Short mmCIF file of C-alpha atoms in Angstrom, two decimals:
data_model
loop_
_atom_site.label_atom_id
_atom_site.label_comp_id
_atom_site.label_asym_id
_atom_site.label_seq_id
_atom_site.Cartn_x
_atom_site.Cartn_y
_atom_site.Cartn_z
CA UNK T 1020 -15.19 60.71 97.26
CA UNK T 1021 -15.61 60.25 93.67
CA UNK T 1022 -13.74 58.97 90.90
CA UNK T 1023 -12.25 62.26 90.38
CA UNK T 1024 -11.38 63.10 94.15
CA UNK T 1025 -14.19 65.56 94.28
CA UNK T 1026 -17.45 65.03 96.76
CA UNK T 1027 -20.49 63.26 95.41
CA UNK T 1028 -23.65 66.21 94.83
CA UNK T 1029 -26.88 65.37 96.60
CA UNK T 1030 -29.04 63.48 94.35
CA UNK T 1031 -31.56 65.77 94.57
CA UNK T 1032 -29.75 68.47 92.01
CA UNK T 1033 -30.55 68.11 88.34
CA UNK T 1034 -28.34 66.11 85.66
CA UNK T 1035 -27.88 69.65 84.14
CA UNK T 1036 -26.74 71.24 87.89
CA UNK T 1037 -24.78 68.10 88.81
CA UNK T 1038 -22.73 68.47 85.54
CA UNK T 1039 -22.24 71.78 86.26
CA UNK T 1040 -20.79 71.90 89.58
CA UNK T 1041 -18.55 69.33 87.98
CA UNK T 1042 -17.59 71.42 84.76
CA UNK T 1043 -16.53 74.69 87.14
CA UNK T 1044 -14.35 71.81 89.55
CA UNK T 1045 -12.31 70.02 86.71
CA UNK T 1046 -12.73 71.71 83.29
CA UNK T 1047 -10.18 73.53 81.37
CA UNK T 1048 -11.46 77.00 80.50
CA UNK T 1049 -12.55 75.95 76.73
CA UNK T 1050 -15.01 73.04 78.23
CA UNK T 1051 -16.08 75.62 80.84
CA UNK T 1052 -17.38 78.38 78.06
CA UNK T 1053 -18.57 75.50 76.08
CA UNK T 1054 -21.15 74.77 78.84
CA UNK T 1055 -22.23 77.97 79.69
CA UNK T 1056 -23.08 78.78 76.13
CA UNK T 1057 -25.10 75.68 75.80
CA UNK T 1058 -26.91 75.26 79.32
CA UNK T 1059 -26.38 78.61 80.84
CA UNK T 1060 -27.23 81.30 77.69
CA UNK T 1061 -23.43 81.61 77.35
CA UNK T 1062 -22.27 83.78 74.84
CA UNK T 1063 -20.35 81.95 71.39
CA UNK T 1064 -17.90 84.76 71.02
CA UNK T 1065 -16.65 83.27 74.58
CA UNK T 1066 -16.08 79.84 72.98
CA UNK T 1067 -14.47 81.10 70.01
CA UNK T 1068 -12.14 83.27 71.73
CA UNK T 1069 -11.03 80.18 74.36
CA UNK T 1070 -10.50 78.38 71.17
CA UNK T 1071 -8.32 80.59 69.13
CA UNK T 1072 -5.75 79.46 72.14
CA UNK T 1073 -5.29 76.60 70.58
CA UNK T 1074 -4.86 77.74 67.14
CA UNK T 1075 -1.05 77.79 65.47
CA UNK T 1076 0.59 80.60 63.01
CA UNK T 1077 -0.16 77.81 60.08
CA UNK T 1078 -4.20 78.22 60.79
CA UNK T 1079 -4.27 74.62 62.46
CA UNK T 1080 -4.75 73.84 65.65
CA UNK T 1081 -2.30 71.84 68.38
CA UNK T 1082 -1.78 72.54 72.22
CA UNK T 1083 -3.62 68.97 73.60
CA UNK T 1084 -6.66 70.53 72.21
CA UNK T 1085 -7.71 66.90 71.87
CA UNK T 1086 -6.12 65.76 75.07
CA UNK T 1087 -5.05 62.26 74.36
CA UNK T 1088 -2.31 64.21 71.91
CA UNK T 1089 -0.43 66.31 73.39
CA UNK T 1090 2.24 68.99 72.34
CA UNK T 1091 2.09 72.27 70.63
CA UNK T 1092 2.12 71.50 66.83
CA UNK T 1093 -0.99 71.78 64.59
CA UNK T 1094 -2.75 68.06 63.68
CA UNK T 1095 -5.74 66.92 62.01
CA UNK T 1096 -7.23 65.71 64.43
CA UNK T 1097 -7.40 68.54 66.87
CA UNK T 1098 -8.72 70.42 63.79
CA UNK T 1099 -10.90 67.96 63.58
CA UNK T 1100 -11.80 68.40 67.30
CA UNK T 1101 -12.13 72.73 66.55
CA UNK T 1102 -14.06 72.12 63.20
CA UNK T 1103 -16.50 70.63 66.22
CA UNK T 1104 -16.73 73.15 68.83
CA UNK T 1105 -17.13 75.51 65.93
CA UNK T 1106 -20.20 74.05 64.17
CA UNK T 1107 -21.55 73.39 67.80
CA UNK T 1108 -22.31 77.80 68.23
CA UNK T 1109 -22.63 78.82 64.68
CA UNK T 1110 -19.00 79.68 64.05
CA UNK T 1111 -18.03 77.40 61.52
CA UNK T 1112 -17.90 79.51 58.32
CA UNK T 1113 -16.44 82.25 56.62
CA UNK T 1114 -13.25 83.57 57.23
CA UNK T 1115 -12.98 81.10 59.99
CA UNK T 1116 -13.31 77.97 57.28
CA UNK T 1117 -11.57 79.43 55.02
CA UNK T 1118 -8.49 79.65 57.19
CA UNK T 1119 -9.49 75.81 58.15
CA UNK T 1120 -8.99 74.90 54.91
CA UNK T 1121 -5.64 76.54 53.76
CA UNK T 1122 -4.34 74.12 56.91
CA UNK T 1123 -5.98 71.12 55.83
CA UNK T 1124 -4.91 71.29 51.82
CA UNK T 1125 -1.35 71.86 53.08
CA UNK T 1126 -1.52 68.51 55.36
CA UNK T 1127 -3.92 66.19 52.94
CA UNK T 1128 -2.36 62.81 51.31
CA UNK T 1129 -2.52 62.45 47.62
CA UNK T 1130 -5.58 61.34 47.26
CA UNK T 1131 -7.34 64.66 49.10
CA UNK T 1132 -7.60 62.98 52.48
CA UNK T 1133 -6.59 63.84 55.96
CA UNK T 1134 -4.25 61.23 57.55
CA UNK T 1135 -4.68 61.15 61.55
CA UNK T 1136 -1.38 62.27 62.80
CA UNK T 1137 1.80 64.29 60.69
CA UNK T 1138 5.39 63.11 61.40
CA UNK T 1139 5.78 66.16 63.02
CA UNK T 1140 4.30 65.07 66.18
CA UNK T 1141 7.63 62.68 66.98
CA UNK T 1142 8.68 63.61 70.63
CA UNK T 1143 5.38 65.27 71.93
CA UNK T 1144 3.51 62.10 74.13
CA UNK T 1145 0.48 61.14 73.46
CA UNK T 1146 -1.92 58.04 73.88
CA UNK T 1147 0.09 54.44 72.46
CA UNK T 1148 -2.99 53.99 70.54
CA UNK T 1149 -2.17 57.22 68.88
CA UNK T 1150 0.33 56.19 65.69
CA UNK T 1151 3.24 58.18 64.03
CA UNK T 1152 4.35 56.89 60.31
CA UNK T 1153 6.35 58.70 58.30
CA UNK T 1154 3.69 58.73 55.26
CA UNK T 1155 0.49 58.44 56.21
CA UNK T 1156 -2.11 57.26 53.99
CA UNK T 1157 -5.59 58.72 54.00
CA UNK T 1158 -8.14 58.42 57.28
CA UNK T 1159 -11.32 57.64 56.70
CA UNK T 1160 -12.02 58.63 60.68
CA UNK T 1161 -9.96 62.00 60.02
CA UNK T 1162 -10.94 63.14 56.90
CA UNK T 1163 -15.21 62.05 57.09
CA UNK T 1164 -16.30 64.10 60.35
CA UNK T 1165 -14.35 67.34 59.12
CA UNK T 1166 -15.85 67.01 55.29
CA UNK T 1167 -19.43 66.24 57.23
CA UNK T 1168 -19.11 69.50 59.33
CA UNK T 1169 -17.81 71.62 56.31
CA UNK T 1170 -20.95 70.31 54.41
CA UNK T 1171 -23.49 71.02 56.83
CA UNK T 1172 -22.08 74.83 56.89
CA UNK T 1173 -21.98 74.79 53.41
CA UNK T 1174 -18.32 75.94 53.23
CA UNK T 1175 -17.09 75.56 49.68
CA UNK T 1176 -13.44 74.99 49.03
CA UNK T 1177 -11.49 73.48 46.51
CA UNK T 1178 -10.19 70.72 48.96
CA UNK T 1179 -13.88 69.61 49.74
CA UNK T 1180 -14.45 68.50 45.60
CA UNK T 1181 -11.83 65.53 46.31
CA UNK T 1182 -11.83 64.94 50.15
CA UNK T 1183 -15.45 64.47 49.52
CA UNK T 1184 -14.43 61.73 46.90
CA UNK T 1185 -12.03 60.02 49.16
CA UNK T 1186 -14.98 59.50 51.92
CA UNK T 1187 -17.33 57.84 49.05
CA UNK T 1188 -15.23 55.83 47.79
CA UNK T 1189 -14.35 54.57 51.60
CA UNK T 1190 -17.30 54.45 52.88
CA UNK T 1191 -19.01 52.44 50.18
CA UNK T 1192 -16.22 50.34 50.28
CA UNK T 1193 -16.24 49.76 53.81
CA UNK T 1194 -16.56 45.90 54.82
CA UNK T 1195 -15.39 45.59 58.27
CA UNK T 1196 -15.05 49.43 60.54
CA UNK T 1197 -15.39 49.94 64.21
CA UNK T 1198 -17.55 52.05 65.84
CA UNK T 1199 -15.46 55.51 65.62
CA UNK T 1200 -15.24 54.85 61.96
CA UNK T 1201 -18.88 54.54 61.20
CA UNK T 1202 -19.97 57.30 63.77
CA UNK T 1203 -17.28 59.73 61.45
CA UNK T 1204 -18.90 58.45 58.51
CA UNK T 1205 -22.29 59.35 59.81
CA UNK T 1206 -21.07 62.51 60.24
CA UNK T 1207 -20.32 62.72 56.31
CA UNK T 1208 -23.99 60.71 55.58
CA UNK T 1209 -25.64 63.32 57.40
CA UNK T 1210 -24.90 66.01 55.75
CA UNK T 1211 -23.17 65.80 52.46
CA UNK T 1212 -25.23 67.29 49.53
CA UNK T 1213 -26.35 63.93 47.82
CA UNK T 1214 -28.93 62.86 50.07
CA UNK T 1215 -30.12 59.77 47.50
CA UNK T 1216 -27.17 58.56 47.83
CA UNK T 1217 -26.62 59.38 51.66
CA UNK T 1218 -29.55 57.54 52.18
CA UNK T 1219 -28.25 54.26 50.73
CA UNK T 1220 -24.66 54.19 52.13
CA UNK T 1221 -26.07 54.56 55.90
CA UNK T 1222 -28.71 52.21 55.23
CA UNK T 1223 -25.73 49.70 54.18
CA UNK T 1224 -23.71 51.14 57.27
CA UNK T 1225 -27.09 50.28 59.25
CA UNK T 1226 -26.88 46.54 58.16
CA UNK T 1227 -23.06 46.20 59.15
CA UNK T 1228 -23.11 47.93 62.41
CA UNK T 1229 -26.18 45.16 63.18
CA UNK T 1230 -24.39 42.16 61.48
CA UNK T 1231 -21.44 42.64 63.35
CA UNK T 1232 -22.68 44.00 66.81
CA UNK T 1233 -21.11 47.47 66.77
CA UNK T 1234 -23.89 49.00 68.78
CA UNK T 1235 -24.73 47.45 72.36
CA UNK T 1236 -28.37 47.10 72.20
CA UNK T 1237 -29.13 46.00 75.46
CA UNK T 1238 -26.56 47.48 77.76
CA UNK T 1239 -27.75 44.76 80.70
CA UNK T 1240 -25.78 42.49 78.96
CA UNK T 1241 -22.92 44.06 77.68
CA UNK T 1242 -20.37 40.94 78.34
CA UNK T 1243 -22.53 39.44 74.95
CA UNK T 1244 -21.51 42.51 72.73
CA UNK T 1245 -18.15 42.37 71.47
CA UNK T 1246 -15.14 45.11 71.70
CA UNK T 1247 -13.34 46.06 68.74
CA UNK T 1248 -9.96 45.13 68.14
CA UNK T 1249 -7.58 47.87 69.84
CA UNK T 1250 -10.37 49.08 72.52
CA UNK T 1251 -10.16 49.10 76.08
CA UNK T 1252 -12.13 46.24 77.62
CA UNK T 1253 -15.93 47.90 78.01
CA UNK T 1254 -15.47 50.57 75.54
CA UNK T 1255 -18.74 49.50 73.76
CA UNK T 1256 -20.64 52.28 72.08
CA UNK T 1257 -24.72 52.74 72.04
CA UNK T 1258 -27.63 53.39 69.95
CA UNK T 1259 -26.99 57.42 70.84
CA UNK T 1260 -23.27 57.22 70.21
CA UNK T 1261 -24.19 56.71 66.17
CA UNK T 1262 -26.88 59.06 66.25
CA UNK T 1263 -26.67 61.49 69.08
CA UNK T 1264 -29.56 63.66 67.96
CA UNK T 1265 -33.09 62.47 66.65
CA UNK T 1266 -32.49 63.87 62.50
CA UNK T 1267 -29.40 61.83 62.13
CA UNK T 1268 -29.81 58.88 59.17
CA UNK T 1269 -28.09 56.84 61.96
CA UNK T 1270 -31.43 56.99 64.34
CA UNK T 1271 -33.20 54.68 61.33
CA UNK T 1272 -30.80 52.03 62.45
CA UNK T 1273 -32.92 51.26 66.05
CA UNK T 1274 -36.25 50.66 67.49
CA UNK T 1275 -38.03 52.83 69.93
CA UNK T 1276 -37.05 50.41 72.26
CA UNK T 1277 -33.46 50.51 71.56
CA UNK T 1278 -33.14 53.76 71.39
CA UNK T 1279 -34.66 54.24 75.00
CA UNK T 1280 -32.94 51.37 76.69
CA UNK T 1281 -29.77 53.29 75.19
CA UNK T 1282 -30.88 57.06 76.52
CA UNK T 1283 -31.82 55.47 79.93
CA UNK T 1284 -27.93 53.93 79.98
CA UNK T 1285 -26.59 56.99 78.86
CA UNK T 1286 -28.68 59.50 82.03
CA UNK T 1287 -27.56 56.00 84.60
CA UNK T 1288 -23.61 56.66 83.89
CA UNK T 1289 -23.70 60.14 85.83
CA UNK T 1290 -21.07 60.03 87.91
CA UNK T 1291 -21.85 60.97 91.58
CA UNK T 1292 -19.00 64.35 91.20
CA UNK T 1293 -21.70 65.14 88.43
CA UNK T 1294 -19.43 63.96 85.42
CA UNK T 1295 -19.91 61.82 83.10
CA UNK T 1296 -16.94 58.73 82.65
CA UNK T 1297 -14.67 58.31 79.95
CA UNK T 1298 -14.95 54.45 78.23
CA UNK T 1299 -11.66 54.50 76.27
CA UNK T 1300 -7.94 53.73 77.49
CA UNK T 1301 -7.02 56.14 80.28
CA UNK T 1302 -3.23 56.64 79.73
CA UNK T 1303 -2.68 59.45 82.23
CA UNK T 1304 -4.67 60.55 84.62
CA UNK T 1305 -4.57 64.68 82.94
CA UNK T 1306 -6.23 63.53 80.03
CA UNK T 1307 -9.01 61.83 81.68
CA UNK T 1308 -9.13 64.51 84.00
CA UNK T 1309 -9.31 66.73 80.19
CA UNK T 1310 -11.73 64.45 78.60
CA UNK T 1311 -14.04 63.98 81.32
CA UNK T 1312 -15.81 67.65 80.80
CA UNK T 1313 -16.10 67.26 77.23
CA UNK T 1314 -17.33 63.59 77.51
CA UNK T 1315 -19.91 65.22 80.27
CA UNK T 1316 -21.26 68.23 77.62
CA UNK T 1317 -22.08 65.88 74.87
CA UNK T 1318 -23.86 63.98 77.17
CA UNK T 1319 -26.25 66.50 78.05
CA UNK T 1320 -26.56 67.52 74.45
CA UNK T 1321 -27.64 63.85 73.46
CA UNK T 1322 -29.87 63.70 76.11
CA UNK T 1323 -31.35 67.22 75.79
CA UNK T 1324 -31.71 66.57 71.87
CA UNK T 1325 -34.05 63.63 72.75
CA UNK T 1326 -36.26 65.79 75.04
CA UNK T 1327 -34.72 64.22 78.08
CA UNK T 1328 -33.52 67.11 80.23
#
């Protein structure tokens, strides 16, 4: 039995068929639509309409959408986590953005950012690396990957002029980050408007993610690379994880060799139940079971972006 209780697949399936035996066993009804649009000519209107589940009266979006934080009310980071599926079939624009937006001006910090959890969340569980405060500042991790995806489908709003401010100022300040930092802020890099000046902050992101070992280059020795503060013990991240398709600025960062040693890791760490695992701190066993699908989709994307389906 596997990891998940569920029989290993013969070896002889597919990655792609493996994962999907997997996705129709353990995923919630979101993850499942998500696959079929992307491997199985699925349609989007599916995925949008799982989606709108998880979408509250104030246009946000709560309900464990992002499992590790649970509970019903609206947070930026499950909007975050929408903002995503959206841009993934075509969906993020229009009305849809628009609506996006009204929620995220009405939960931004003074200075135009998105903090990564409201007060409001008090009393719903969720991960203990997940923090309440009763004024939260600003979050570079929050606010970069929702202004990146609103960029790239060039939704204007009048929150964008100075949440797009906050993330240069932050990222060109940055001096120490972790890896879910910088792979936000790629998100931002690759495609805000300025691409001069996109160019030069990821090359600078480049250097400090080398300087201080963020990526695991060689994942045979991954007791030399070193986990950031807070992490679970192994949670290292890979050449793909900061540029998970070929066109991000992020793919500059590696060699040829890198970047293969990093894809070959990445097709080695299907599960034999056809998933793919989960690195970070497993705090229940429902949101692993939750995060496992989604973990197992992007996957295949990564790999399928680098010809390698």
């Amino acid at each position: 039995m596997s990891a998940s209780g569920s029989p290993p697949l013969p070896p002889t399936h597919s990655p792609r068929a493996r994962a999907e035996q997997f996705v129709w066993l353990t995923a919630r009804v979101l993850e499942q639509r998500r696959f079929a649009y992307h491997f199985l000519s699925g349609s989007a209107d599916a995925v949008e309409t799982a989606l709108t589940a998880y979408r509250n009266e104030d246009e946000g979006y709560g309900h464990a959408l992002e499992p590790d934080l649970r509970g019903p009310v609206s947070q930026p980071l499950h909007t975050g986590h929408a903002l995503r599926v959206l841009d993934s079939i075509g969906r993020c624009g229009g009305q849809r953005a628009e609506r996006v937006c009204r929620y995220l001006t009405s939960v931004s910090t003074r200075d135009g950012a998105l903090p990564a959890t409201r007060p409001s969340r008090r009393g719903c569980p969720a991960a203990p690396f997940i923090t309440v405060v009763d004024d939260p500042p600003g979050d570079l991790l929050a606010t970069a990957s929702v202004v990146g995806l609103l960029h790239r489908n060039e939704v204007w709003h009048a929150w964008l002029f100075r949440a797009t401010d906050f993330c240069w100022q932050a990222v060109e300040s940055l001096e120490r980050s972790h890896p879910y930092e910088i792979e936000a802020a790629m998100t931002f890099l690759d495609s805000v408007p300025d691409r001069s000046r996109a160019h030069a902050a990821a090359d600078r992101l480049g250097r400090l993610v080398r300087e201080h070992r963020l990526a695991a280059l060689d994942p045979d020795r991954l007791e030399t690379y070193p986990v950031s503060p807070g992490y679970a013990p192994g949670e290292h991240h890979f050449p793909h994880d900061f540029a998970p398709t070929p066109d991000s600025l992020a793919r500059a960062w590696f060699t040829d060799e890198e970047m293969t040693r990093s894809l070959d890791f990445l097709a080695s760490e299907q599960q034999a139940d056809g998933g793919w695992p989960i690195r970070w701190r497993q705090w229940v066993p429902g949101t692993a079971l939750e995060s496992r699908p989604i973990v197992t989709t992007e996957a295949l994307r990564t790999l399928d972006a680098y010809g390698r389906l």
